[in-house]
Amino acid sequence: KLLATGAKLLIGPRGTGKTHLMRYTYAQALLSKSTPLVLYSSYNRYLHLEPLLKKTPDAIKRFHSWVLARILLSVFDYLHDLSSDGQFLKDLDLIYDEDKLRKLVSLLERGSGVELYESYGQLITVDHVIRAVRSLTARFKRSRAVLLLDDAALSLSDQYLVAFFEIF
């Protein structure tokens, strides 16, 4: 059902297999060319960004960049899992720089990275994510894509929850 069209929300107590189901779906889809392209992204470290809500006036914008960067990193994870090169993405746009994305995510999760966020992170848009996913679906001849967003939604603080669903 996770591969079907439309939004799905998995709800259940900790330890009931929600993450396992998503990761299993990802792994199975990776092996089958008849399924949609599936990207898996985890937001289990969002708690590290919560202190920003009290420290910085642009916490929501940083969270927004962090969410988008995590999705873009799932694109690179997909490529790595297929032992494929991501240079074609960097040729499309310099925003698709895996090293910068990983550094940005890491720094934001530590409550730092102001300079990298200002020079790079705040430039990441939903359009960049859409373009990367469409490039991937075309490259691997998949009809559509499915994004599995783990540890998101109801576990987020109210302010981040609104920002997350705006992206969604």
N, CA and C of each residue as an Amber inpcrd file, in Angstrom:
protein
   504
   0.8120000  -1.2040000   0.0000000   0.0000000   0.0000000   0.0000000
   0.8530000   1.2660000   0.0000000   2.0650000   1.1770000   0.5390000
   2.9290000   2.3560000   0.5540000   3.3460000   2.7780000  -0.8480000
   3.3090000   1.8680000  -1.7990000   3.7010000   2.1960000  -3.1710000
   2.5450000   2.7250000  -4.0060000   1.3360000   2.6610000  -3.4740000
   0.1670000   3.1670000  -4.2020000   0.1870000   4.6940000  -4.2130000
  -0.5900000   5.2590000  -5.1030000  -0.6510000   6.7170000  -5.1810000
  -1.3730000   7.2970000  -3.9720000  -1.0870000   8.5370000  -3.6760000
  -1.7400000   9.2290000  -2.5630000  -0.9200000   9.1620000  -1.2880000
  -1.2440000  10.0610000  -0.3930000  -0.5320000  10.1470000   0.8860000
  -0.9780000   9.0300000   1.8240000  -0.0350000   8.5220000   2.5800000
  -0.3090000   7.4990000   3.5900000   0.2940000   7.9720000   4.9010000
  -0.3530000   7.6670000   5.9950000   0.1630000   8.0060000   7.3120000
   0.1720000   6.7430000   8.1550000   1.3540000   6.3490000   8.5940000
   1.4810000   5.1890000   9.4700000   1.4660000   5.6760000  10.9100000
   0.5490000   5.1400000  11.6900000   0.4200000   5.5400000  13.0850000
   0.5140000   4.2920000  13.9460000   1.2330000   4.4120000  15.0400000
   1.3220000   3.3030000  15.9740000   2.3550000   3.6020000  17.0340000
   2.2950000   2.8640000  18.1230000   3.2680000   3.0790000  19.1940000
   4.6870000   2.7180000  18.7410000   5.6410000   3.1930000  19.5090000
   7.0360000   2.8610000  19.2310000   7.2080000   1.3500000  19.2040000
   8.0540000   0.9210000  18.2750000   8.3890000  -0.4960000  18.2240000
   7.4030000  -1.3790000  17.4890000   6.4450000  -0.7840000  16.7920000
   5.4550000  -1.6100000  16.0940000   5.8160000  -1.8760000  14.6420000
   6.9600000  -1.3760000  14.1840000   7.4430000  -1.7240000  12.8530000
   7.2000000  -0.7100000  11.7560000   6.8770000   0.5130000  12.0980000
   6.6250000   1.5290000  11.0710000   7.8830000   1.7850000  10.2460000
   8.9930000   2.0170000  10.9200000  10.2600000   2.2560000  10.2200000
  10.6690000   1.0190000   9.4380000  10.5330000  -0.1390000  10.0350000
  10.8910000  -1.3860000   9.3530000  10.0960000  -1.5350000   8.0510000
   8.8110000  -1.2600000   8.1180000   7.9580000  -1.3680000   6.9380000
   8.4220000  -0.4180000   5.8310000   8.7590000   0.8000000   6.2130000
   9.2280000   1.7690000   5.2050000  10.5700000   1.3420000   4.6080000
  11.4860000   0.9100000   5.4560000  12.8060000   0.5010000   4.9580000
  12.7020000  -0.7720000   4.1010000  11.8140000  -1.6700000   4.4870000
  11.5840000  -2.8870000   3.7000000  11.0080000  -2.5130000   2.3260000
  10.0370000  -1.6210000   2.3190000   9.4360000  -1.1630000   1.0630000
  10.4990000  -0.5270000   0.1670000  11.3430000   0.2910000   0.7620000
  12.4390000   0.9250000   0.0140000  13.3410000  -0.1360000  -0.6010000
  13.7660000  -1.0990000   0.2060000  14.6870000  -2.1340000  -0.2710000
  14.0730000  -2.9720000  -1.3890000  12.8060000  -3.3230000  -1.2440000
  12.1370000  -4.1120000  -2.2740000  11.9800000  -3.3270000  -3.5710000
  11.6320000  -2.0640000  -3.4580000  11.4480000  -1.2300000  -4.6490000
  12.7730000  -0.9740000  -5.3570000  13.8310000  -0.9310000  -4.5890000
  15.1660000  -0.7150000  -5.1670000  15.5110000  -1.8480000  -6.1340000
  15.0620000  -3.0500000  -5.8160000  15.3880000  -4.2340000  -6.6120000
  14.4580000  -4.4470000  -7.8010000  13.3080000  -3.8080000  -7.8030000
  12.3120000  -4.0580000  -8.8390000  12.1140000  -2.8280000  -9.7240000
  12.3500000  -3.0010000 -11.0050000  12.1930000  -1.8850000 -11.9370000
  10.7370000  -1.6200000 -12.2900000   9.8390000  -2.4920000 -11.8620000
   8.4190000  -2.3010000 -12.1700000   7.7120000  -1.4470000 -11.1150000
   8.3930000  -1.1490000 -10.0230000   7.7970000  -0.3210000  -8.9700000
   8.1670000   1.1390000  -9.1830000   7.5040000   2.0290000  -8.4730000
   7.9180000   3.4340000  -8.5400000   9.3190000   3.5930000  -7.9330000
   9.9270000   4.6930000  -8.2240000  11.1880000   5.0450000  -7.5820000
  10.8460000   5.4110000  -6.1360000  11.5240000   4.8200000  -5.1760000
  11.2160000   5.0570000  -3.7670000  12.4210000   5.6770000  -3.0760000
  12.1760000   6.7810000  -2.3850000  13.2130000   7.4460000  -1.5980000
  12.8120000   7.3940000  -0.1390000  13.7730000   7.0850000   0.7170000
  13.5200000   6.9920000   2.1500000  14.3320000   8.0650000   2.8640000
  13.6550000   8.8250000   3.6940000  14.3220000   9.8800000   4.4530000
  13.8160000   9.8610000   5.8910000  14.7470000   9.9120000   6.8400000
  14.3730000   9.8840000   8.2500000  14.5740000  11.2570000   8.8880000
  13.6270000  11.6140000   9.7320000  13.6830000  12.8910000  10.4430000
  13.7860000  12.6630000  11.9460000  14.3990000  11.5400000  12.3230000
  14.4720000  11.1840000  13.7330000  15.3870000  12.0990000  14.5400000
  16.1390000  12.9510000  13.8950000  17.0240000  13.8650000  14.6190000
  16.4480000  15.2860000  14.7120000  15.1650000  15.4260000  14.4100000
  14.5650000  16.7590000  14.4320000  14.6570000  17.4080000  15.8140000
  14.6830000  16.5990000  16.8630000  14.7690000  17.1530000  18.2190000
  16.0020000  18.0390000  18.3910000  17.0320000  17.7370000  17.6180000
  18.2510000  18.5420000  17.6940000  18.0250000  19.9640000  17.1740000
  16.9730000  20.1510000  16.3920000  16.6660000  21.4780000  15.8610000
  15.6960000  22.2650000  16.7410000  15.0860000  21.6090000  17.6980000
  14.1170000  22.2930000  18.5670000  14.7180000  23.4680000  19.3320000
  15.9560000  23.3740000  19.8590000  16.5110000  24.5330000  20.5770000
  16.5960000  25.7930000  19.7100000  16.6580000  25.6120000  18.3890000
  16.7120000  26.7780000  17.5000000  15.4660000  27.6480000  17.6400000
  14.3380000  27.0330000  17.9950000  13.0960000  27.8000000  18.1450000
  13.2240000  28.8830000  19.2070000  14.0520000  28.6410000  20.2060000
  14.2500000  29.6210000  21.2790000  15.4560000  30.5120000  21.0340000
  16.3650000  30.0700000  20.1570000  17.6260000  30.7830000  19.9640000
  17.6570000  31.7220000  18.7650000  16.9860000  31.3360000  17.6880000
  17.1210000  32.1110000  16.4550000  15.7620000  32.5000000  15.8700000
  15.6700000  33.6870000  15.3230000  14.3980000  34.1220000  14.7320000
  14.0660000  33.3990000  13.4260000  15.0760000  32.7780000  12.8010000
  14.8320000  32.0920000  11.5320000  14.8280000  30.5660000  11.6830000
  14.4550000  30.0720000  12.8530000  14.4600000  28.6280000  13.1220000
  13.5850000  27.8550000  12.1330000  12.4270000  28.4000000  11.8030000
  11.5170000  27.7100000  10.8800000  12.1480000  27.6150000   9.4960000
  12.8130000  28.6690000   9.0650000  13.4810000  28.6390000   7.7550000
  14.6220000  27.6220000   7.7510000  15.3500000  27.5410000   8.8490000
  16.4280000  26.5490000   8.9470000  15.8530000  25.1360000   8.9320000
  14.7490000  24.9450000   9.6570000  14.0910000  23.6420000   9.6630000
  13.6520000  23.2770000   8.2430000  13.0780000  24.2230000   7.5520000
  12.6380000  24.0350000   6.1660000  13.8060000  23.5640000   5.3000000
  14.9350000  24.2380000   5.4070000  16.1290000  23.8510000   4.6440000
  16.6060000  22.4670000   5.0420000  16.5280000  22.1610000   6.3350000
  16.9590000  20.8590000   6.8350000  16.0950000  19.7440000   6.2500000
  14.7810000  19.9360000   6.2290000  13.8740000  18.9260000   5.6740000
  14.1780000  18.7030000   4.1970000  14.3190000  19.7790000   3.4450000
  14.5980000  19.6590000   2.0110000  15.9590000  19.0180000   1.7670000
  16.9450000  19.3950000   2.5730000  18.2800000  18.8010000   2.4340000
  18.2280000  17.3070000   2.7240000  17.4300000  16.9000000   3.7160000
  17.2950000  15.4650000   4.0320000  16.6780000  14.7040000   2.8530000
  15.7010000  15.3040000   2.1900000  15.1060000  14.6380000   1.0240000
  16.1360000  14.5520000  -0.0970000  16.8770000  15.6250000  -0.3210000
  17.9180000  15.5800000  -1.3540000  18.9900000  14.5450000  -1.0190000
  19.3000000  14.3910000   0.2460000  20.2700000  13.3580000   0.6310000
  19.7100000  11.9590000   0.3610000  18.4000000  11.8040000   0.4640000
  17.8230000  10.4980000   0.1450000  17.9940000  10.1760000  -1.3470000
  18.0570000  11.1990000  -2.1720000  18.3460000  11.0100000  -3.5940000
  19.7510000  10.4260000  -3.7440000  20.7080000  11.0000000  -3.0320000
  22.0870000  10.4970000  -3.1090000  22.2060000   9.1080000  -2.4730000
  21.4680000   8.8630000  -1.4010000  21.4760000   7.5290000  -0.7890000
  20.9690000   6.4920000  -1.7880000  19.9230000   6.8390000  -2.5200000
  19.3790000   5.9590000  -3.5480000  20.4490000   5.6520000  -4.5970000
  21.1280000   6.6900000  -5.0490000  22.1820000   6.5030000  -6.0470000
  23.2980000   5.6080000  -5.5050000  23.6870000   5.8300000  -4.2520000
  24.7280000   4.9930000  -3.6430000  24.2710000   3.5420000  -3.5540000
  23.0100000   3.3400000  -3.1690000  22.4960000   1.9760000  -3.0460000
  22.4700000   1.2520000  -4.3800000  22.4040000   1.9950000  -5.4600000
  22.4570000   1.4040000  -6.8040000  23.8680000   1.4500000  -7.3890000
  24.8250000   1.8890000  -6.5830000  26.2220000   2.0540000  -7.0430000
  26.2830000   2.9270000  -8.2810000  25.5170000   4.0000000  -8.2440000
  25.4510000   4.9300000  -9.3630000  26.0540000   6.2750000  -8.9550000
  26.5130000   7.0060000  -9.9270000  27.1570000   8.2940000  -9.6900000
  26.1280000   9.4240000  -9.7390000  26.2760000  10.3960000  -8.8710000
  25.3530000  11.5190000  -8.8210000  25.8540000  12.7690000  -9.5230000
  26.9160000  12.6360000 -10.3020000  27.4820000  13.8070000 -10.9660000
  26.4720000  14.4770000 -11.8980000  25.5940000  13.6800000 -12.4990000
  24.6060000  14.2640000 -13.4190000  23.7350000  15.2990000 -12.7080000
  23.4970000  15.1090000 -11.4070000  22.7120000  16.0850000 -10.6520000
  23.4960000  17.3790000 -10.4600000  24.7540000  17.2360000 -10.1030000
  25.5900000  18.4280000  -9.9020000  25.7230000  19.2040000 -11.2110000
  25.6920000  18.4880000 -12.3350000  25.7430000  19.1540000 -13.6390000
  24.4640000  19.9460000 -13.9090000  23.3450000  19.5180000 -13.3080000
  22.0820000  20.2390000 -13.4540000  22.0980000  21.5570000 -12.6970000
  22.6100000  21.4930000 -11.4610000  22.5900000  22.6580000 -10.5760000
  23.5830000  22.4310000  -9.4500000  24.3390000  23.4510000  -9.1080000
  25.3470000  23.3240000  -8.0450000  24.7270000  23.1110000  -6.6680000
  23.4200000  23.2890000  -6.5460000  22.7560000  23.0500000  -5.2600000
  22.8230000  21.5710000  -4.9000000  22.9730000  20.7100000  -5.9230000
  23.0260000  19.2640000  -5.7030000  24.4540000  18.8270000  -5.3780000
  24.9560000  19.3400000  -4.3100000  26.3050000  19.0230000  -3.8470000
  26.1750000  18.1600000  -2.5900000  26.4080000  16.8760000  -2.7440000
  26.1820000  15.9420000  -1.6370000  27.0010000  16.2950000  -0.4030000
  28.2460000  16.6470000  -0.5850000  29.0900000  16.9790000   0.5730000
  28.5510000  18.1900000   1.3270000  28.1440000  19.2120000   0.5920000
  27.5780000  20.4030000   1.2370000  26.2710000  20.0820000   1.9450000
  25.4470000  19.2620000   1.3080000  24.1700000  18.8740000   1.9140000
  24.4010000  18.1240000   3.2240000  25.3340000  17.1760000   3.2030000
  25.6230000  16.4020000   4.4220000  26.1770000  17.3090000   5.5190000
  27.0450000  18.2240000   5.1320000  27.6200000  19.1420000   6.1110000
  26.5390000  20.0600000   6.6840000  25.6690000  20.5800000   5.8160000
  24.5850000  21.4550000   6.2580000  23.6820000  20.7350000   7.2590000
  23.2690000  19.5260000   6.9340000  22.3930000  18.7580000   7.8240000
  23.0870000  18.5250000   9.1620000  24.3250000  18.1190000   9.1000000
  25.0800000  17.8480000  10.3290000  25.2010000  19.0950000  11.2010000
  25.5330000  20.2150000  10.5930000  25.6840000  21.4550000  11.3510000
  24.3540000  21.9430000  11.9250000  23.3010000  21.8800000  11.1350000
  21.9890000  22.3040000  11.6360000  21.5440000  21.4310000  12.8050000
  21.8500000  20.1480000  12.7280000  21.4820000  19.2450000  13.8250000
  22.2940000  19.5120000  15.0860000  23.4000000  20.2200000  14.9400000
  24.2070000  20.5940000  16.1070000  23.9370000  22.0280000  16.5470000
  22.9560000  22.6580000  15.8950000  22.6010000  24.0230000  16.2690000
  23.5840000  25.0610000  15.7670000  24.3750000  24.6940000  14.7830000
  25.3460000  25.6410000  14.2330000  25.1890000  25.7000000  12.7170000
  26.2180000  26.1440000  12.0380000  26.1890000  26.1810000  10.5860000
  25.5470000  27.4190000  10.0040000  25.5790000  28.5180000  10.7540000
  24.9320000  29.7490000  10.2890000  25.4870000  30.1830000   8.9250000
  26.8090000  30.1730000   8.7940000  27.4080000  30.6450000   7.5330000
  27.0210000  29.7610000   6.3570000  27.0960000  28.4340000   6.5420000
  26.7290000  27.5280000   5.4570000  25.2340000  27.6290000   5.1500000
  24.4360000  27.7900000   6.1790000  22.9990000  27.9590000   5.9560000
  22.7320000  29.2190000   5.1360000  23.3720000  30.3260000   5.5130000
  23.1280000  31.5910000   4.8210000  23.6630000  31.6050000   3.3980000
  24.7880000  30.9450000   3.1640000  25.3820000  30.9680000   1.8260000
  24.8550000  29.8580000   0.9130000  24.2880000  28.8320000   1.5090000
  23.8940000  27.6690000   0.7090000  22.5070000  27.1190000   1.0930000
  22.3170000  26.8260000   2.3630000  21.1070000  26.1480000   2.8150000
  19.8140000  26.8670000   2.5090000  19.8090000  28.1820000   2.6730000
  18.5610000  28.9080000   2.4380000  18.2120000  29.0150000   0.9520000
  19.1230000  28.5760000   0.0960000  18.8610000  28.5830000  -1.3450000
  18.1080000  27.3330000  -1.8120000  18.0590000  26.3080000  -0.9590000
  17.4010000  25.0480000  -1.3230000  15.8850000  25.2460000  -1.2880000
  15.2420000  24.8720000  -2.3720000  13.7920000  25.0540000  -2.4820000
  13.0870000  23.7260000  -2.7810000  11.7800000  23.7340000  -2.6450000
  10.9750000  22.5740000  -3.0080000  11.1730000  22.2630000  -4.4900000
  11.3110000  23.2950000  -5.3020000  11.5440000  23.0800000  -6.7340000
  12.8210000  22.2930000  -6.9880000  13.8520000  22.5250000  -6.1850000
  15.0900000  21.7440000  -6.3260000  14.8310000  20.2650000  -6.0330000
  14.0280000  20.0030000  -5.0260000  13.7020000  18.6200000  -4.6820000
  12.9140000  17.9780000  -5.8190000  11.9150000  18.6780000  -6.3120000
  11.0920000  18.1480000  -7.4060000  11.9680000  17.8650000  -8.6260000
  12.8360000  18.7800000  -8.9460000  13.7160000  18.6100000 -10.1140000
  14.6390000  17.4090000  -9.9460000  15.1880000  17.2270000  -8.7530000
  16.0740000  16.0900000  -8.4990000  15.3120000  14.7700000  -8.6070000
  14.1260000  14.7290000  -8.0260000  13.3280000  13.4970000  -8.0630000
  12.9040000  13.1890000  -9.4970000  12.5010000  14.1920000 -10.2340000
  12.1180000  13.9730000 -11.6430000  13.3100000  13.5140000 -12.4740000
  14.4730000  14.0530000 -12.2040000  15.6840000  13.6230000 -12.9150000
  15.9800000  12.1610000 -12.6300000  15.7990000  11.7760000 -11.3880000
  16.0290000  10.3880000 -10.9970000  15.0180000   9.4430000 -11.6440000
  13.7460000   9.8220000 -11.6320000  12.7370000   8.9500000 -12.2370000
  12.9950000   8.7930000 -13.7380000  13.4080000   9.8520000 -14.3970000
  13.7150000   9.7690000 -15.8280000  14.9520000   8.8950000 -16.0570000
  15.9750000   9.1010000 -15.2520000  17.2330000   8.3580000 -15.4190000
  17.0300000   6.8580000 -15.2150000  16.1920000   6.4820000 -14.2640000
  15.9880000   5.0730000 -13.9620000  14.6750000   4.5270000 -14.5340000
  14.0890000   5.3170000 -15.4330000  12.9000000   4.9090000 -16.1730000
  11.7820000   4.4080000 -15.2550000  11.4820000   5.2110000 -14.2630000
  10.3750000   4.9090000 -13.3550000   9.2550000   5.8930000 -13.6550000
   8.0260000   5.4290000 -13.5670000   6.8860000   6.2600000 -13.9460000
   6.5890000   7.3640000 -12.9350000   6.9180000   7.1160000 -11.6850000
   6.6570000   8.0970000 -10.6370000   7.5580000   7.7940000  -9.4470000
   7.4620000   8.6520000  -8.4410000   8.2860000   8.4790000  -7.2430000
   7.4140000   8.4480000  -6.0020000   7.9070000   7.7480000  -4.9900000
   7.2650000   7.6870000  -3.6850000   8.2970000   8.1540000  -2.6680000
   7.8980000   9.0950000  -1.8190000   8.7770000   9.5710000  -0.7510000
   8.2990000   8.9740000   0.5610000   9.1760000   8.2440000   1.2150000
   8.8760000   7.6970000   2.5360000   9.5570000   8.5930000   3.5530000
   8.7710000   9.3350000   4.2930000   9.2850000  10.3120000   5.2560000
   9.0550000   9.7720000   6.6600000  10.1080000   9.3040000   7.2680000
  10.0070000   8.5850000   8.5360000  10.2640000   9.4910000   9.7320000
   9.5710000   9.2170000  10.8170000   9.6860000   9.9850000  12.0590000
   9.3410000  11.4460000  11.8580000   8.3340000  11.6790000  11.0970000
   7.9000000  13.0480000  10.8340000   6.5070000  13.2390000  11.4190000
   5.8460000  14.2240000  10.9370000   4.4370000  14.5090000  11.2560000
   4.1630000  14.7080000  12.7300000   3.4460000  13.8140000  13.3500000
   2.8910000  14.0730000  14.6760000   3.9160000  14.1930000  15.7880000
   5.1460000  13.7860000  15.5470000   6.1600000  13.8820000  16.5980000
   6.8170000  15.2600000  16.6440000   6.6000000  16.0700000  15.6440000
   7.2460000  17.3790000  15.5730000   6.5770000  18.3950000  16.4950000
   7.3360000  19.4110000  16.8900000   6.7450000  20.5130000  17.6560000
   5.7100000  21.2130000  16.7610000   4.8090000  21.9570000  17.3760000
   3.7390000  22.6030000  16.6080000   4.2760000  23.4700000  15.4720000
   5.2980000  24.2930000  15.7800000   5.8290000  25.1930000  14.7510000
   6.4590000  24.4090000  13.6000000   7.2110000  23.3700000  13.9330000
   7.8520000  22.5620000  12.9030000   6.8310000  21.7140000  12.1480000
   5.7820000  21.2940000  12.8220000   4.7430000  20.4980000  12.1870000
   4.0930000  21.3020000  11.0510000   3.7790000  22.5440000  11.3190000
   3.1910000  23.4130000  10.2910000   4.1590000  23.5620000   9.1160000
   5.4320000  23.8040000   9.4020000   6.4380000  23.9630000   8.3450000
   6.5870000  22.6750000   7.5360000   6.5710000  21.5500000   8.2330000
   6.6980000  20.2610000   7.5400000   5.5390000  20.0460000   6.5760000
   4.3250000  20.3200000   7.0450000   3.1700000  20.0960000   6.1700000
   3.0790000  21.1210000   5.0520000   3.6660000  22.2800000   5.2300000
   3.7510000  23.2320000   4.1070000   4.6390000  22.6520000   3.0110000
   5.7170000  22.0090000   3.3960000   6.5940000  21.3500000   2.4170000
   5.8520000  20.1830000   1.7730000   5.2010000  19.3950000   2.6140000
   4.4720000  18.2150000   2.1380000   3.4290000  18.6210000   1.1090000
